[in-house]
Short mmCIF file of C-alpha atoms in Angstrom, two decimals:
data_model
loop_
_atom_site.label_atom_id
_atom_site.label_comp_id
_atom_site.label_asym_id
_atom_site.label_seq_id
_atom_site.Cartn_x
_atom_site.Cartn_y
_atom_site.Cartn_z
CA MET A 1 0.00 0.00 0.00
CA VAL A 2 1.40 3.41 -1.02
CA SER A 3 1.49 6.05 1.73
CA ASP A 4 0.67 9.72 1.27
CA PHE A 5 4.36 10.51 1.84
CA ASP A 6 5.41 8.21 -1.00
CA LEU A 7 2.88 9.86 -3.29
CA ARG A 8 4.18 13.33 -2.41
CA VAL A 9 7.79 12.25 -3.10
CA GLU A 10 6.77 10.76 -6.44
CA ILE A 11 5.00 13.99 -7.39
CA LEU A 12 7.97 16.13 -6.41
CA ILE A 13 10.56 13.82 -8.02
CA ASN A 14 9.89 12.46 -11.48
CA PHE A 15 11.86 9.22 -11.44
CA ALA A 16 13.05 7.55 -14.63
CA PRO A 17 11.17 4.34 -15.50
CA ILE A 18 12.86 1.04 -14.76
CA ASP A 19 12.52 -0.21 -18.33
CA VAL A 20 14.65 2.50 -19.95
CA PRO A 21 16.38 0.94 -23.02
CA LEU A 22 20.01 -0.01 -22.50
CA VAL A 23 21.23 2.32 -25.26
CA ARG A 24 19.71 5.32 -23.46
CA ARG A 25 21.39 4.26 -20.22
CA ILE A 26 24.73 4.13 -22.03
CA GLN A 27 24.09 7.60 -23.47
CA THR A 28 23.39 8.91 -19.98
CA ALA A 29 26.55 7.28 -18.59
CA VAL A 30 28.71 8.84 -21.32
CA VAL A 31 27.27 12.33 -20.78
CA LEU A 32 27.67 11.89 -17.02
CA GLN A 33 31.36 11.17 -17.61
CA TRP A 34 31.65 14.28 -19.77
CA VAL A 35 29.92 16.53 -17.21
CA PHE A 36 32.12 15.08 -14.47
CA SER A 37 35.24 15.73 -16.54
CA PHE A 38 34.19 19.31 -17.23
CA LEU A 39 33.26 20.18 -13.65
CA ALA A 40 35.43 18.07 -11.38
CA LEU A 41 38.25 16.22 -13.11
CA ALA A 42 40.77 19.10 -13.09
CA PRO A 43 40.69 19.70 -9.31
CA ILE A 44 40.70 15.94 -8.70
CA CYS A 45 43.83 15.59 -10.85
CA ILE A 46 45.55 18.38 -8.90
CA ILE A 47 44.66 16.75 -5.57
CA LEU A 48 45.79 13.35 -6.85
CA PHE A 49 49.15 14.76 -7.97
CA PHE A 50 49.94 16.20 -4.53
CA PHE A 51 48.42 13.26 -2.65
CA LEU A 52 50.68 10.79 -4.49
CA LEU A 53 53.66 13.09 -3.96
CA CYS A 54 53.21 13.76 -0.25
CA TYR A 55 51.21 10.96 1.32
CA THR A 56 51.91 7.69 -0.48
CA ARG A 57 54.82 5.48 -1.45
CA PHE A 58 53.97 6.19 -5.09
CA TRP A 59 55.55 9.65 -4.94
CA LEU A 60 57.80 8.70 -7.87
CA ILE A 61 54.76 8.88 -10.19
CA SER A 62 54.31 12.55 -9.41
CA VAL A 63 58.04 13.23 -9.65
CA LEU A 64 58.30 11.58 -13.07
CA TYR A 65 55.20 13.40 -14.25
CA ALA A 66 56.61 16.71 -13.00
CA ILE A 67 59.73 16.11 -15.11
CA TRP A 68 57.56 15.31 -18.12
CA TRP A 69 55.40 18.35 -17.39
CA TYR A 70 58.47 20.60 -17.42
CA ILE A 71 59.70 19.15 -20.73
CA ASP A 72 56.23 19.30 -22.26
CA TRP A 73 55.23 22.70 -20.83
CA ASP A 74 54.90 24.52 -24.16
CA THR A 75 53.06 21.79 -26.06
CA PRO A 76 49.55 23.22 -25.48
CA SER A 77 50.64 26.47 -27.16
CA LEU A 78 52.34 24.60 -30.01
CA GLY A 79 49.30 22.90 -31.49
CA GLY A 80 48.60 20.57 -28.61
CA ARG A 81 48.58 16.80 -29.02
CA LYS A 82 45.32 15.72 -30.63
CA VAL A 83 44.80 11.96 -30.84
CA PRO A 84 42.51 11.22 -33.82
CA PHE A 85 41.85 7.67 -32.65
CA LEU A 86 40.33 8.91 -29.40
CA CYS A 87 38.25 11.49 -31.25
CA ARG A 88 36.71 8.73 -33.38
CA LEU A 89 35.72 6.45 -30.51
CA ARG A 90 32.13 5.26 -30.61
CA VAL A 91 31.59 6.54 -27.09
CA TRP A 92 31.15 10.06 -28.51
CA GLU A 93 28.35 8.84 -30.75
CA TYR A 94 26.41 7.98 -27.61
CA MET A 95 26.95 11.54 -26.39
CA ARG A 96 25.79 12.88 -29.77
CA ASP A 97 22.61 10.82 -29.63
CA TYR A 98 21.81 11.76 -26.02
CA PHE A 99 20.69 15.28 -27.00
CA PRO A 100 20.95 14.70 -30.09
CA ILE A 101 23.59 16.98 -31.66
CA LYS A 102 23.85 17.69 -35.39
CA LEU A 103 26.44 19.61 -37.42
CA VAL A 104 24.89 21.49 -40.35
CA LYS A 105 26.98 22.63 -43.32
CA THR A 106 25.87 25.60 -45.43
CA ALA A 107 28.97 26.13 -47.60
CA ASP A 108 32.21 24.42 -48.58
CA LEU A 109 35.43 25.40 -46.82
CA ASP A 110 38.54 25.24 -48.99
CA PRO A 111 41.10 22.96 -47.24
CA ARG A 112 43.93 25.03 -48.74
CA LYS A 113 42.97 27.93 -46.47
CA ASN A 114 43.01 28.50 -42.72
CA TYR A 115 39.91 29.56 -40.81
CA VAL A 116 38.81 31.25 -37.60
CA LEU A 117 35.44 29.77 -36.66
CA GLY A 118 33.41 31.89 -34.26
CA PHE A 119 31.11 29.71 -32.12
CA HIS A 120 27.92 31.24 -30.66
CA PRO A 121 26.49 31.04 -28.08
CA HIS A 122 28.83 29.70 -25.41
CA GLY A 123 26.03 28.04 -23.44
CA ILE A 124 26.76 26.54 -20.03
CA LEU A 125 29.18 23.73 -20.94
CA VAL A 126 29.66 24.30 -24.72
CA ALA A 127 28.30 20.82 -25.45
CA GLY A 128 27.83 21.57 -29.15
CA ALA A 129 31.35 22.91 -29.65
CA PHE A 130 32.97 19.94 -27.91
CA THR A 131 30.95 17.25 -29.69
CA ASN A 132 31.22 18.82 -33.15
CA PHE A 133 34.84 19.98 -33.14
CA CYS A 134 36.63 17.77 -30.60
CA THR A 135 35.14 14.46 -31.74
CA GLU A 136 34.12 12.89 -35.03
CA ALA A 137 30.66 11.95 -33.77
CA THR A 138 28.90 14.44 -36.07
CA GLY A 139 31.23 13.89 -39.01
CA PHE A 140 33.28 17.10 -39.12
CA SER A 141 36.00 15.56 -41.28
CA LYS A 142 33.45 14.17 -43.74
CA LEU A 143 31.56 17.45 -44.03
CA PHE A 144 34.76 19.50 -44.29
CA PRO A 145 37.41 17.19 -45.75
CA GLY A 146 40.98 18.34 -45.32
CA LEU A 147 40.29 20.53 -42.28
CA ARG A 148 41.69 19.95 -38.79
CA SER A 149 39.75 21.56 -35.96
CA ASN A 150 41.09 22.81 -32.63
CA LEU A 151 38.83 24.27 -29.97
CA LEU A 152 40.24 27.00 -27.74
CA MET A 153 39.85 26.65 -23.96
CA LEU A 154 40.85 28.79 -20.99
CA PRO A 155 44.65 28.53 -20.41
CA LEU A 156 43.97 27.90 -16.72
CA TRP A 157 42.96 24.29 -17.40
CA PHE A 158 46.30 23.48 -19.07
CA ARG A 159 48.05 24.06 -15.76
CA ALA A 160 46.32 21.06 -14.16
CA PRO A 161 48.54 17.92 -14.10
CA PHE A 162 47.19 14.86 -15.95
CA PHE A 163 44.08 16.84 -16.97
CA ARG A 164 46.07 18.88 -19.50
CA ASP A 165 47.01 15.70 -21.38
CA TYR A 166 43.40 14.52 -21.35
CA ILE A 167 42.02 17.71 -22.92
CA MET A 168 44.88 18.02 -25.40
CA SER A 169 44.04 14.57 -26.74
CA ALA A 170 40.70 16.01 -27.90
CA GLY A 171 42.36 18.86 -29.76
CA LEU A 172 41.83 21.55 -27.14
CA VAL A 173 44.43 24.32 -26.97
CA PRO A 174 44.72 27.45 -24.77
CA SER A 175 42.59 30.43 -25.75
CA ASP A 176 45.46 32.87 -26.11
CA LYS A 177 46.94 34.60 -29.16
CA GLU A 178 50.13 32.54 -29.11
CA SER A 179 48.30 29.22 -29.37
CA ALA A 180 45.88 30.35 -32.07
CA SER A 181 48.66 32.04 -34.08
CA TYR A 182 50.77 28.89 -34.06
CA LEU A 183 47.93 26.94 -35.70
CA LEU A 184 47.13 29.64 -38.25
CA GLN A 185 50.80 29.94 -39.24
CA ARG A 186 51.02 26.32 -40.33
CA LYS A 187 51.88 25.95 -43.99
CA GLY A 188 49.50 24.31 -46.42
CA GLY A 189 46.23 25.46 -44.84
CA GLY A 190 43.53 23.17 -43.50
CA ASN A 191 43.56 24.56 -39.96
CA ALA A 192 40.26 25.56 -38.32
CA VAL A 193 40.59 27.40 -35.02
CA VAL A 194 37.28 27.33 -33.15
CA ILE A 195 36.67 30.16 -30.68
CA ALA A 196 33.68 30.49 -28.35
CA VAL A 197 33.79 34.25 -28.84
CA GLY A 198 31.52 35.19 -25.95
CA GLY A 199 33.66 33.22 -23.53
CA ALA A 200 32.93 32.71 -19.87
CA PRO A 201 30.88 35.95 -19.44
CA GLU A 202 28.39 34.77 -22.07
CA ALA A 203 27.64 31.67 -19.99
CA LEU A 204 25.93 33.96 -17.46
CA ASP A 205 23.34 34.79 -20.13
CA ALA A 206 22.77 31.16 -21.13
CA HIS A 207 19.07 30.94 -20.30
CA PRO A 208 16.53 28.95 -22.34
CA GLY A 209 14.93 31.21 -24.92
CA ASP A 210 17.71 33.79 -24.62
CA TYR A 211 19.58 34.81 -27.77
CA THR A 212 22.14 37.16 -26.25
CA VAL A 213 25.51 37.08 -27.99
CA HIS A 214 28.56 38.80 -26.48
CA LEU A 215 30.07 40.19 -29.66
CA ALA A 216 29.60 43.97 -29.81
CA ASN A 217 33.05 44.70 -28.34
CA LYS A 218 34.83 41.49 -29.29
CA LYS A 219 37.41 42.26 -31.95
CA GLY A 220 40.43 40.24 -30.87
CA PHE A 221 39.46 37.25 -33.02
CA ILE A 222 38.87 39.60 -35.96
CA LYS A 223 42.40 40.98 -35.59
CA LEU A 224 43.77 37.46 -35.33
CA ALA A 225 42.08 36.46 -38.59
CA ILE A 226 43.32 39.55 -40.47
CA GLU A 227 46.90 39.20 -39.24
CA HIS A 228 47.05 35.63 -40.57
CA GLY A 229 44.78 35.97 -43.59
CA ALA A 230 42.38 33.38 -42.20
CA ASP A 231 38.79 33.48 -43.42
CA LEU A 232 36.16 34.15 -40.77
CA VAL A 233 33.29 31.67 -40.38
CA PRO A 234 30.29 32.43 -38.13
CA ILE A 235 28.62 29.51 -36.35
CA TYR A 236 25.34 29.51 -34.45
CA SER A 237 24.46 26.52 -32.30
CA PHE A 238 20.66 26.38 -31.99
CA GLY A 239 19.61 24.75 -28.72
CA GLU A 240 22.89 25.39 -26.90
CA ASN A 241 21.11 27.51 -24.28
CA GLU A 242 18.22 25.08 -23.92
CA VAL A 243 19.93 22.09 -22.32
CA PHE A 244 20.29 23.68 -18.86
CA ASP A 245 18.22 25.98 -16.69
CA GLN A 246 19.99 28.74 -14.78
CA VAL A 247 19.03 30.71 -11.70
CA GLU A 248 17.75 34.10 -12.83
CA ASN A 249 20.59 36.61 -12.70
CA PRO A 250 19.62 39.79 -14.59
CA ARG A 251 22.13 42.61 -14.74
CA GLY A 252 21.96 44.87 -11.71
CA THR A 253 21.17 42.11 -9.22
CA TRP A 254 23.51 41.18 -6.39
CA LEU A 255 23.92 37.66 -7.81
CA ARG A 256 25.05 38.94 -11.20
CA TYR A 257 27.42 41.41 -9.53
CA ILE A 258 29.07 38.61 -7.52
CA GLN A 259 29.30 36.34 -10.58
CA GLU A 260 30.90 39.05 -12.69
CA ARG A 261 33.34 39.97 -9.94
CA LEU A 262 34.40 36.34 -9.49
CA GLN A 263 34.73 35.99 -13.25
CA SER A 264 37.00 39.03 -13.46
CA ILE A 265 39.19 37.64 -10.65
CA MET A 266 39.35 33.93 -11.59
CA GLY A 267 38.79 34.06 -15.33
CA ILE A 268 35.95 31.53 -15.17
CA SER A 269 32.26 32.25 -14.71
CA LEU A 270 30.08 30.44 -12.19
CA PRO A 271 26.54 30.17 -13.57
CA LEU A 272 24.16 28.53 -11.10
CA PHE A 273 22.76 25.95 -13.49
CA HIS A 274 20.64 22.86 -13.07
CA ALA A 275 18.64 20.44 -15.19
CA ARG A 276 17.97 16.75 -14.51
CA GLY A 277 19.60 13.85 -12.70
CA VAL A 278 20.80 10.40 -13.67
CA PHE A 279 17.84 8.41 -12.32
CA GLN A 280 15.24 11.17 -12.15
CA TYR A 281 14.17 14.12 -14.27
CA SER A 282 13.44 16.73 -11.59
CA PHE A 283 16.83 18.14 -10.59
CA GLY A 284 20.56 17.64 -11.06
CA LEU A 285 23.51 18.70 -13.20
CA MET A 286 22.85 16.44 -16.18
CA PRO A 287 21.73 18.33 -19.30
CA TYR A 288 18.23 17.91 -20.69
CA ARG A 289 17.75 15.70 -23.73
CA LYS A 290 17.09 18.58 -26.10
CA PRO A 291 18.44 18.86 -29.67
CA ILE A 292 21.46 21.01 -30.49
CA ASN A 293 21.85 21.98 -34.15
CA THR A 294 25.17 23.66 -34.90
CA VAL A 295 24.99 25.56 -38.19
CA VAL A 296 28.29 26.50 -39.86
CA GLY A 297 27.89 29.64 -41.97
CA ARG A 298 29.53 30.93 -45.12
CA PRO A 299 33.20 31.97 -44.98
CA ILE A 300 34.05 35.67 -45.03
CA PRO A 301 37.17 36.17 -47.21
CA VAL A 302 40.01 37.93 -45.34
CA GLU A 303 43.16 39.34 -46.89
CA LYS A 304 46.33 39.06 -44.80
CA ASN A 305 47.41 42.29 -43.14
CA LYS A 306 49.93 42.09 -40.30
CA LYS A 307 49.09 45.59 -39.09
CA PRO A 308 45.34 46.12 -39.48
CA THR A 309 43.99 49.57 -38.68
CA VAL A 310 41.07 50.33 -36.41
CA GLU A 311 38.99 50.91 -39.53
CA ASP A 312 39.94 47.47 -40.86
CA LEU A 313 38.83 45.85 -37.62
CA ASP A 314 35.55 47.76 -37.62
CA VAL A 315 34.76 46.81 -41.22
CA PHE A 316 35.32 43.08 -40.72
CA HIS A 317 33.67 43.11 -37.30
CA GLN A 318 30.50 44.62 -38.78
CA ARG A 319 30.61 42.20 -41.71
CA TYR A 320 30.93 39.30 -39.29
CA MET A 321 27.99 40.51 -37.19
CA ASP A 322 25.89 40.89 -40.32
CA GLU A 323 26.74 37.37 -41.50
CA LEU A 324 25.97 35.89 -38.07
CA THR A 325 22.64 37.72 -37.98
CA LEU A 326 21.78 36.49 -41.47
CA LEU A 327 22.73 32.93 -40.50
CA PHE A 328 20.48 33.08 -37.45
CA GLU A 329 17.53 34.57 -39.35
CA GLU A 330 17.82 32.10 -42.24
CA HIS A 331 17.81 29.00 -40.04
CA LYS A 332 15.88 29.88 -36.87
CA GLY A 333 12.58 28.67 -38.33
CA ASN A 334 14.05 25.19 -38.79
CA TYR A 335 14.86 24.81 -35.10
CA GLY A 336 11.83 26.11 -33.24
CA VAL A 337 12.96 29.69 -32.66
CA PRO A 338 10.00 32.13 -32.68
CA GLU A 339 9.72 34.38 -35.71
CA ASP A 340 9.92 37.50 -33.54
CA ALA A 341 13.12 36.36 -31.79
CA HIS A 342 16.35 38.04 -32.89
CA LEU A 343 19.98 38.10 -31.79
CA LEU A 344 20.80 40.59 -29.05
CA PHE A 345 24.41 41.77 -29.24
CA GLN A 346 26.12 42.76 -26.00
#
């Protein structure tokens, strides 16, 4: 006999059914691993490094790694160490199908050229950017043959022992000028540097139904493209803001003030997000199963100029904003965005 308390718990917590197909359970497990890696693996690796060094008889592991770390210190800024085999593992297909995530091509990209791909919006955990450009689950290499993609990530994470090697294997490199320039200077073309232009601050605006893009004052990636003669390619990832809820934090509130202050100090933003759990659908840090459609726009031709003027930057910046707006307007009807919804540039 079911008690009133049990009924109240069941109403408050929407548990997953017992007969969930095995393939969906595997998808959930893979995404759980990814969320764990994104949120907790770096600090765990740091703790493990010092724990082995100071409190166990396996201190030699940390010592040997420290020597390797010193020798290998500059590798993240020199193209990283992407491991194609790992990027092609079937495990990422389960992550793709969890949401699902799709990569949409609108134009060919000449593999003889280099590109700066601007990814919008950042979202909470940039699930679309990781799946599309750090794995082969959505077929990047088949859609854009001859191109090699590298996603830029905060340099902070490349200072974490063990973790740095893990993220480099997926093609992640530090989001600084030195790292991006190294890739764009490679001879022969075929390099695609993917930048989440809005960065950590944009994550604070990642609310469902919000189309805010932090771009109005972002010109560093434009300068980078001009200096290296790399074509600019706008990308909009429909659904990126839909897979998590976030505590309301409008500008001017004490919460937003604290978040922005912490972001300016630490370099990372701390959105208070939530969605579903592993065995229930009511709360937790697992993303919702909502589709993400990442649309890659048309390339904007860029002539190489090692010393672009302010006027040059303004011209290409405006052209990029126009192309991104056009991309959004052309495709929003295909992905459930209301007709009266438009990009809001910050």
